Short mmCIF file of C-alpha atoms in Angstrom, two decimals:
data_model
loop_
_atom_site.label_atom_id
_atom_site.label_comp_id
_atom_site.label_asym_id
_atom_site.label_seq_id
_atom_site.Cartn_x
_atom_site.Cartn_y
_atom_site.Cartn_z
CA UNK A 1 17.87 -3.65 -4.34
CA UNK A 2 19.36 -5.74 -7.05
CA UNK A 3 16.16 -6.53 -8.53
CA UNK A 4 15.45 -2.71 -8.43
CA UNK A 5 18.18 -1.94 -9.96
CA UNK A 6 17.41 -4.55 -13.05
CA UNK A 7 14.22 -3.45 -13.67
CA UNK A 8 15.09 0.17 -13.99
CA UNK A 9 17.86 -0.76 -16.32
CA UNK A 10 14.63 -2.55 -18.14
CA UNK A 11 13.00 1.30 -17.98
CA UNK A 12 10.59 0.66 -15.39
CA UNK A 13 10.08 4.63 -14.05
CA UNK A 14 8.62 3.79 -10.77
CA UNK A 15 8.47 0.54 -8.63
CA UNK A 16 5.56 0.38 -6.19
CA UNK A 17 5.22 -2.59 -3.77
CA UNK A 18 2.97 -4.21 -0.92
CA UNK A 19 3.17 -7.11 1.65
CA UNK A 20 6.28 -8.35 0.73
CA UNK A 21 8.63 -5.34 0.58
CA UNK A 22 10.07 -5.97 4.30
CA UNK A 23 11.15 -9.68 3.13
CA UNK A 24 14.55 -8.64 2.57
CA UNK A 25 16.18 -6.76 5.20
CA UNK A 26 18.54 -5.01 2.28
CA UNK A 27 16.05 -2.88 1.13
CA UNK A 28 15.34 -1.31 4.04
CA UNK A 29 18.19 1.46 3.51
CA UNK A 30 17.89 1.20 -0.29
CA UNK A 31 14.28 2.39 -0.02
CA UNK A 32 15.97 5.71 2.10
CA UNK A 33 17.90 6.74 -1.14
CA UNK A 34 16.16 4.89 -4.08
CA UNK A 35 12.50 7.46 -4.47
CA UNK A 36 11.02 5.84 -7.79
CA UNK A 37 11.25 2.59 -5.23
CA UNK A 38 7.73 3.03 -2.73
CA UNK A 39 6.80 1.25 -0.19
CA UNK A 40 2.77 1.52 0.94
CA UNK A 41 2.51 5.26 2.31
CA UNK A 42 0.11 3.61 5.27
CA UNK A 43 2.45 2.08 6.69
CA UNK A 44 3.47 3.90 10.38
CA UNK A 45 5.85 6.79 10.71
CA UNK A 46 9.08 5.76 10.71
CA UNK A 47 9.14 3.26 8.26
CA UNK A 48 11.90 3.53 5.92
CA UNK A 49 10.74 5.16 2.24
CA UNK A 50 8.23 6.72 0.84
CA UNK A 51 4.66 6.06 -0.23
CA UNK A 52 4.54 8.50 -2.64
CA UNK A 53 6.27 10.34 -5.27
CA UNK A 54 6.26 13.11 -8.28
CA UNK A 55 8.11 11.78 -11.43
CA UNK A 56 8.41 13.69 -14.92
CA UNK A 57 8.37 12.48 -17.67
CA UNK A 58 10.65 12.88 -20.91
CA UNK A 59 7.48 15.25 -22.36
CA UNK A 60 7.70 17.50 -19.71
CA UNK A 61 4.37 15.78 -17.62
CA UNK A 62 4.85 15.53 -14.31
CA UNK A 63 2.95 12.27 -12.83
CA UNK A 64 1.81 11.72 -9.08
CA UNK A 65 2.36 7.98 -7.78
CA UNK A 66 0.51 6.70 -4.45
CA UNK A 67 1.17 2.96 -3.07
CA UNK A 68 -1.34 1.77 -0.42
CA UNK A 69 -1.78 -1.80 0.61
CA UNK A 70 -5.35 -3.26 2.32
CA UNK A 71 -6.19 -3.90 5.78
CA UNK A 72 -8.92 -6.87 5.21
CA UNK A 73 -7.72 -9.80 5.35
CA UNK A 74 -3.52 -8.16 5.61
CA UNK A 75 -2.17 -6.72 8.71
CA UNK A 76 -3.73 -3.77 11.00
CA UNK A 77 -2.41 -0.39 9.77
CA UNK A 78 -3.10 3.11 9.07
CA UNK A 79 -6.74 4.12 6.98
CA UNK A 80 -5.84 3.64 3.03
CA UNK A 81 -8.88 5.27 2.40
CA UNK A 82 -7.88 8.60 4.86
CA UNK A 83 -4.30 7.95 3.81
CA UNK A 84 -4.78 8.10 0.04
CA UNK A 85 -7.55 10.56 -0.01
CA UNK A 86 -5.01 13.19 1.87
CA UNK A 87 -1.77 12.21 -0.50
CA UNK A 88 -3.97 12.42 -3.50
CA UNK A 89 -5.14 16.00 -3.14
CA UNK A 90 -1.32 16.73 -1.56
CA UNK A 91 -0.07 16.20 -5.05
CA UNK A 92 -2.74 17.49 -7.37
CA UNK A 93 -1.56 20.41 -5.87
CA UNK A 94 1.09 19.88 -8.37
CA UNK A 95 0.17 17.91 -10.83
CA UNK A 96 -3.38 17.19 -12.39
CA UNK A 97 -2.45 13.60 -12.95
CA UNK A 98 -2.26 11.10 -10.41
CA UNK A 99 -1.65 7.26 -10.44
CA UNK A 100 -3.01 4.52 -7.30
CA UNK A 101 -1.66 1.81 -6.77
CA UNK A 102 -3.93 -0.49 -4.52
CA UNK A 103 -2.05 -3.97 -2.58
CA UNK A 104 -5.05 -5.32 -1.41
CA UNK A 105 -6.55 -8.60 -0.66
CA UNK A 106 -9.71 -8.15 -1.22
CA UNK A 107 -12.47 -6.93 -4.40
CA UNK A 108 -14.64 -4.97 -2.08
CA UNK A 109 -11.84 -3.07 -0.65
CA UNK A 110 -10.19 -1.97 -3.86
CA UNK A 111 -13.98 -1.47 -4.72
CA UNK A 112 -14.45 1.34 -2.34
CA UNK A 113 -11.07 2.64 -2.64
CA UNK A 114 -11.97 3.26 -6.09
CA UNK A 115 -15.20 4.86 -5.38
CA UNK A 116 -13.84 7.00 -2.60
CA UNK A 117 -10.67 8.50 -5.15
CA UNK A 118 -13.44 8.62 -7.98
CA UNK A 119 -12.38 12.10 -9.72
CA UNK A 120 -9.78 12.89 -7.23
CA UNK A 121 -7.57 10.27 -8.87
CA UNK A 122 -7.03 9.38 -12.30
CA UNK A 123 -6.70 5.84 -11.69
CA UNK A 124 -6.97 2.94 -8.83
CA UNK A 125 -5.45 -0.09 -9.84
CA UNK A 126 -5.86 -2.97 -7.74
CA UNK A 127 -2.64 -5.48 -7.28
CA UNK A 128 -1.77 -8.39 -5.15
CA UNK A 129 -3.71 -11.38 -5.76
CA UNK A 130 -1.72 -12.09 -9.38
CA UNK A 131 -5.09 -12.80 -11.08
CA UNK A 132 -6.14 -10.45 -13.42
CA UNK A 133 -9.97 -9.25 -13.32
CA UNK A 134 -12.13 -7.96 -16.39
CA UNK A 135 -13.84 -5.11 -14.89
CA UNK A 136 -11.51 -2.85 -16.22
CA UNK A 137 -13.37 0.79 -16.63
CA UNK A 138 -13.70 4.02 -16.03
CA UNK A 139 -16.07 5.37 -13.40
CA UNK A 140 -18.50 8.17 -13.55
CA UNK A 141 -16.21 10.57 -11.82
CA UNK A 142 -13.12 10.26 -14.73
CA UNK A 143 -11.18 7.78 -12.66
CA UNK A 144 -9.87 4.62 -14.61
CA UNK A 145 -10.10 1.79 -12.14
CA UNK A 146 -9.59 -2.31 -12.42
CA UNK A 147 -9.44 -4.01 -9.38
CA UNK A 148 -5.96 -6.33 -10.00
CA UNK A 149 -4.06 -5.87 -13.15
CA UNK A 150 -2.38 -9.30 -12.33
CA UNK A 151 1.11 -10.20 -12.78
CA UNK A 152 4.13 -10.72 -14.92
CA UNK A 153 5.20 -13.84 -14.72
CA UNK A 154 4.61 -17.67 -15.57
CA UNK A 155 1.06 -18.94 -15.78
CA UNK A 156 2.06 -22.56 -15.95
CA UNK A 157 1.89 -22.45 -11.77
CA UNK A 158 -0.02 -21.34 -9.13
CA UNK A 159 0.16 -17.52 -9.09
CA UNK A 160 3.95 -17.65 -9.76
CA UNK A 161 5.09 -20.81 -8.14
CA UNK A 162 5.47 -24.03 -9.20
CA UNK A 163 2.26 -25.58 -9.07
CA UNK A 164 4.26 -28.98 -7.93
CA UNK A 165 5.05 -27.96 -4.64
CA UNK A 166 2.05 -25.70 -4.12
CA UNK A 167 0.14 -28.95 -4.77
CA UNK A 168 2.23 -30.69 -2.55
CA UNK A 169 1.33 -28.17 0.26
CA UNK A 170 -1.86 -28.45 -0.44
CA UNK A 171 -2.30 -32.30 -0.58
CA UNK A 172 -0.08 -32.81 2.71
CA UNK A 173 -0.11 -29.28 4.52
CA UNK A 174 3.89 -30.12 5.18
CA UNK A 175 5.75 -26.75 4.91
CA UNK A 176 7.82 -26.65 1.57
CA UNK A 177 9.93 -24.32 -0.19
CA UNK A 178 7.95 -22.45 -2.76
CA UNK A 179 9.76 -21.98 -5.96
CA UNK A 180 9.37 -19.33 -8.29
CA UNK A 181 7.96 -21.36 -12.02
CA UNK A 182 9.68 -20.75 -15.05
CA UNK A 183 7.26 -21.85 -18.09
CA UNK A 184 4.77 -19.69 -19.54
CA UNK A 185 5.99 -15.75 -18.77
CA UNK A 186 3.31 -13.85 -19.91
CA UNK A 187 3.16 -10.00 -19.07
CA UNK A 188 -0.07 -8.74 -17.66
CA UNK A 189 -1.11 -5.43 -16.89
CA UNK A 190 -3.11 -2.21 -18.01
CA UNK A 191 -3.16 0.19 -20.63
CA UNK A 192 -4.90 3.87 -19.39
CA UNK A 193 -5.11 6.74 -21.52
CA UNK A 194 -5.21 10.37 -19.25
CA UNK A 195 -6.25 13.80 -20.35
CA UNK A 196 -3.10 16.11 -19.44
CA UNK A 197 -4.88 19.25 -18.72
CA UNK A 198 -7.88 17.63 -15.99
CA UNK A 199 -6.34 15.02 -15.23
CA UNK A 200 -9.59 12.27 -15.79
CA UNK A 201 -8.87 8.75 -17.33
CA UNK A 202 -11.02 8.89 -20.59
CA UNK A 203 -12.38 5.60 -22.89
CA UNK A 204 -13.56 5.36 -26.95
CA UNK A 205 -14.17 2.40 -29.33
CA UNK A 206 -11.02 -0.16 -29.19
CA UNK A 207 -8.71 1.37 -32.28
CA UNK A 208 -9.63 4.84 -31.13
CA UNK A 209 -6.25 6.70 -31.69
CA UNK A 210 -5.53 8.69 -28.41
CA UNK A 211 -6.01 12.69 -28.26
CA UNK A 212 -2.06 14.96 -28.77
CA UNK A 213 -2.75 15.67 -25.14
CA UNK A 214 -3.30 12.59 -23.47
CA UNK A 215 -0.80 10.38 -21.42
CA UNK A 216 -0.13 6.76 -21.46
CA UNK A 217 0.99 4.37 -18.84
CA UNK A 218 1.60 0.65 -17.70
CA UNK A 219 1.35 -1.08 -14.74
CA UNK A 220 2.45 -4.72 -14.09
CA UNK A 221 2.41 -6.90 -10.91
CA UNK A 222 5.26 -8.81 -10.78
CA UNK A 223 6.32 -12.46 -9.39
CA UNK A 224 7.15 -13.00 -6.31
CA UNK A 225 5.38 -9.64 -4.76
CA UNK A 226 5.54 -6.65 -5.80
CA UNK A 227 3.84 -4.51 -8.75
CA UNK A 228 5.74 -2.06 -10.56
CA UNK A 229 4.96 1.29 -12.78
CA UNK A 230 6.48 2.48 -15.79
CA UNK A 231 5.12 5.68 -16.86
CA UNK A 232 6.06 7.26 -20.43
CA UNK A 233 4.33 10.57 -22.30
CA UNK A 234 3.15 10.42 -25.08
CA UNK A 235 1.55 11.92 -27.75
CA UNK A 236 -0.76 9.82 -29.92
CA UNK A 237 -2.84 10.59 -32.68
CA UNK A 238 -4.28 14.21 -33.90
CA UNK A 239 -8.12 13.95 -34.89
CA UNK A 240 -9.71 11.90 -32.07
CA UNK A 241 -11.14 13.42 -29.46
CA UNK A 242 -11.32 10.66 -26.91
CA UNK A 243 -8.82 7.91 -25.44
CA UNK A 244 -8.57 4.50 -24.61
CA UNK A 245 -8.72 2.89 -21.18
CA UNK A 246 -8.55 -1.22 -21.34
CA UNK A 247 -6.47 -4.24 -20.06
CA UNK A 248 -4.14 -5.80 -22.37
CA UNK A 249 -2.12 -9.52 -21.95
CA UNK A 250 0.38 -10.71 -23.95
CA UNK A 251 2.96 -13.71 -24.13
CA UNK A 252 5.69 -11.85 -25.96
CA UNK A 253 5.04 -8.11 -24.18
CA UNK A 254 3.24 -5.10 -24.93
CA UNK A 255 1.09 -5.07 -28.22
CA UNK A 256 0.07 -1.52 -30.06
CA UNK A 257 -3.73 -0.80 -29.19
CA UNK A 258 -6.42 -1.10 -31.52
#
C-alpha cells in the first residue's frame, strides 16, 4: 500500500500488477478499497480486487484497463485468453478504448494473446520478464502490441537486483537475500498513440505530430514486480492525420516524440 500510495502521489493513474502482488499480506485489504490498484482479473473468485477498471481522464476520455498474468511457465489459473476476451468486450461497451496489460512469462503467450485481442483491444502490452523487446507494432487488426515494455529501474544488475548476489546464487546455488540495485535507474516503457472515436492504436513516420483526437499513454514495469499505468489525454497536433505507436527509453524520464 505504501508504495501505492507514492506512486500515485508521482501521478501514476492506474497500477496494474502480476506474480508478485500476494507478497505482502497488507495489500490484500488495500486492493478491496484502492480500484486504480488491479490485481490479474484471472485470478479465482474471491480473490481480493479487481482485474479491471474504467478511469477518465482530465479530457473527458474514459479508458478501459485489463490485468492478466500467464499460465506457461506461472501457476495454473483461469483462461487469460477467455478471461480477457470477455472483460474486453464488457467494457467497450463503454468505452471504445481499452488498455491490456499482459504478466506473462513467456513470448509465445503474449504472442497469441495479442493476436486473439487483435481489434478488440487497443493495445496488449506484455510485462514481467524486465527486458524490454523491439517488436513494438501495431497489428493488422488496429491493436498496438509489444510483448514486454521492460522495467523502471537500475540496469547496472540483473533485472533489478544486484547482480553481486544474483551471481553469487548462481555460482554457489546457496539461497541469498536478493537486493534491490541502486545504479543506473533508467525508465523503460511505451509510448501508444489511440484514435478516440474507434478506439484502434494507429502508427506514422517518427516526428509525426499526433491527430486533435487521439490519446496518449505510458506504461512502465517496475522493480521488484509489478508494472504500472499512467494514462493522460491529450490533444496533440492539428494537421496530421495519423499517430505514433513506438517504445521509448530514457535515463533521465520521458523524452517528447519525434
Amino acid at each position: 500500500p505504501d508504495i501505492a500510495e507514492e506512486l500515485k502521489k508521482l501521478q501514476v493513474d492506474v497500477i496494474t500488477s502480476g506474480n508478485h502482488i500476494w507478497d505482502k499480506k497488507e495489500v490484500y485489504e488495500y486492493l478491496g478499497v484502492e480500484k486504480r490498484l488491479l490485481r490479474p482479473a484471472n485470478y479465482p473468485q474471491g480473490a481480493p480486487g479487481t482485474g479491471n477498471g474504467i478511469y477518465e481522464c482530465p479530457s473527458g476520455v474514459k479508458v478501459g484497463v485489463v490485468n492478466l498474468i500467464g499460465r506457461v511457465f506461472m501457476d495454473s489459473l483461469d483462461c487469460p485468453f477467455r478471461t480477457g476476451m470477455e472483460l474486453v468486450r464488457k467494457i467497450k461497451e463503454t468505452t471504445p478504448i481499452v488498455i491490456v496489460d499482459f504478466h506473462a512469462e513467456t513470448t509465445s503467450e503474449k504472442m497469441a494473446l495479442g493476436w486473439h485481442l487483435d481489434g478488440v483491444a487497443s493495445a496488449v502490452i506484455g510485462t514481467h520478464t524486465h527486458v524490454q523487446t523491439s517488436d513494438e507494432r501495431v497489428l493488422s487488426g488496429g491493436t498496438a502490441f509489444i510483448t514486454d515494455a521492460g522495467m523502471t529501474g537500475p540496469i547496472d544488475s540483473v533485472i533489478g537486483m544486484r547482480k553481486e548476489v544474483i551471481l553469487e546464487r548462481f555460482l554457489t546455488h546457496l539461497p541469498v537475500k536478493f537486493d534491490v540495485a541502486t545504479k543506473g535507474v533508467e525508465l523503460q516503457g511505451v509510448f501508444v498513440a489511440i484514435d478516440t472515436a474507434s478506439g484502434r492504436a494507429t502508427s506514422s513516420a517518427p516526428g509525426a505530430p499526433s491527430t486533435p483526437d487521439s490519446f496518449a499513454f505510458s506504461t512502465y514495469d517496475l522493480v521488484p514486480g509489478g508494472p504500472a499505468f499512467t494514462a493522460r489525454g491529450e490533444r496533440r497536433g492539428r494537421s496530421a492525420r495519423r499517430t505514433r505507436w513506438r517504445s521509448r527509453r530514457s535515463s533521465g524520464g520521458w523524452k517528447s516524440p519525434g
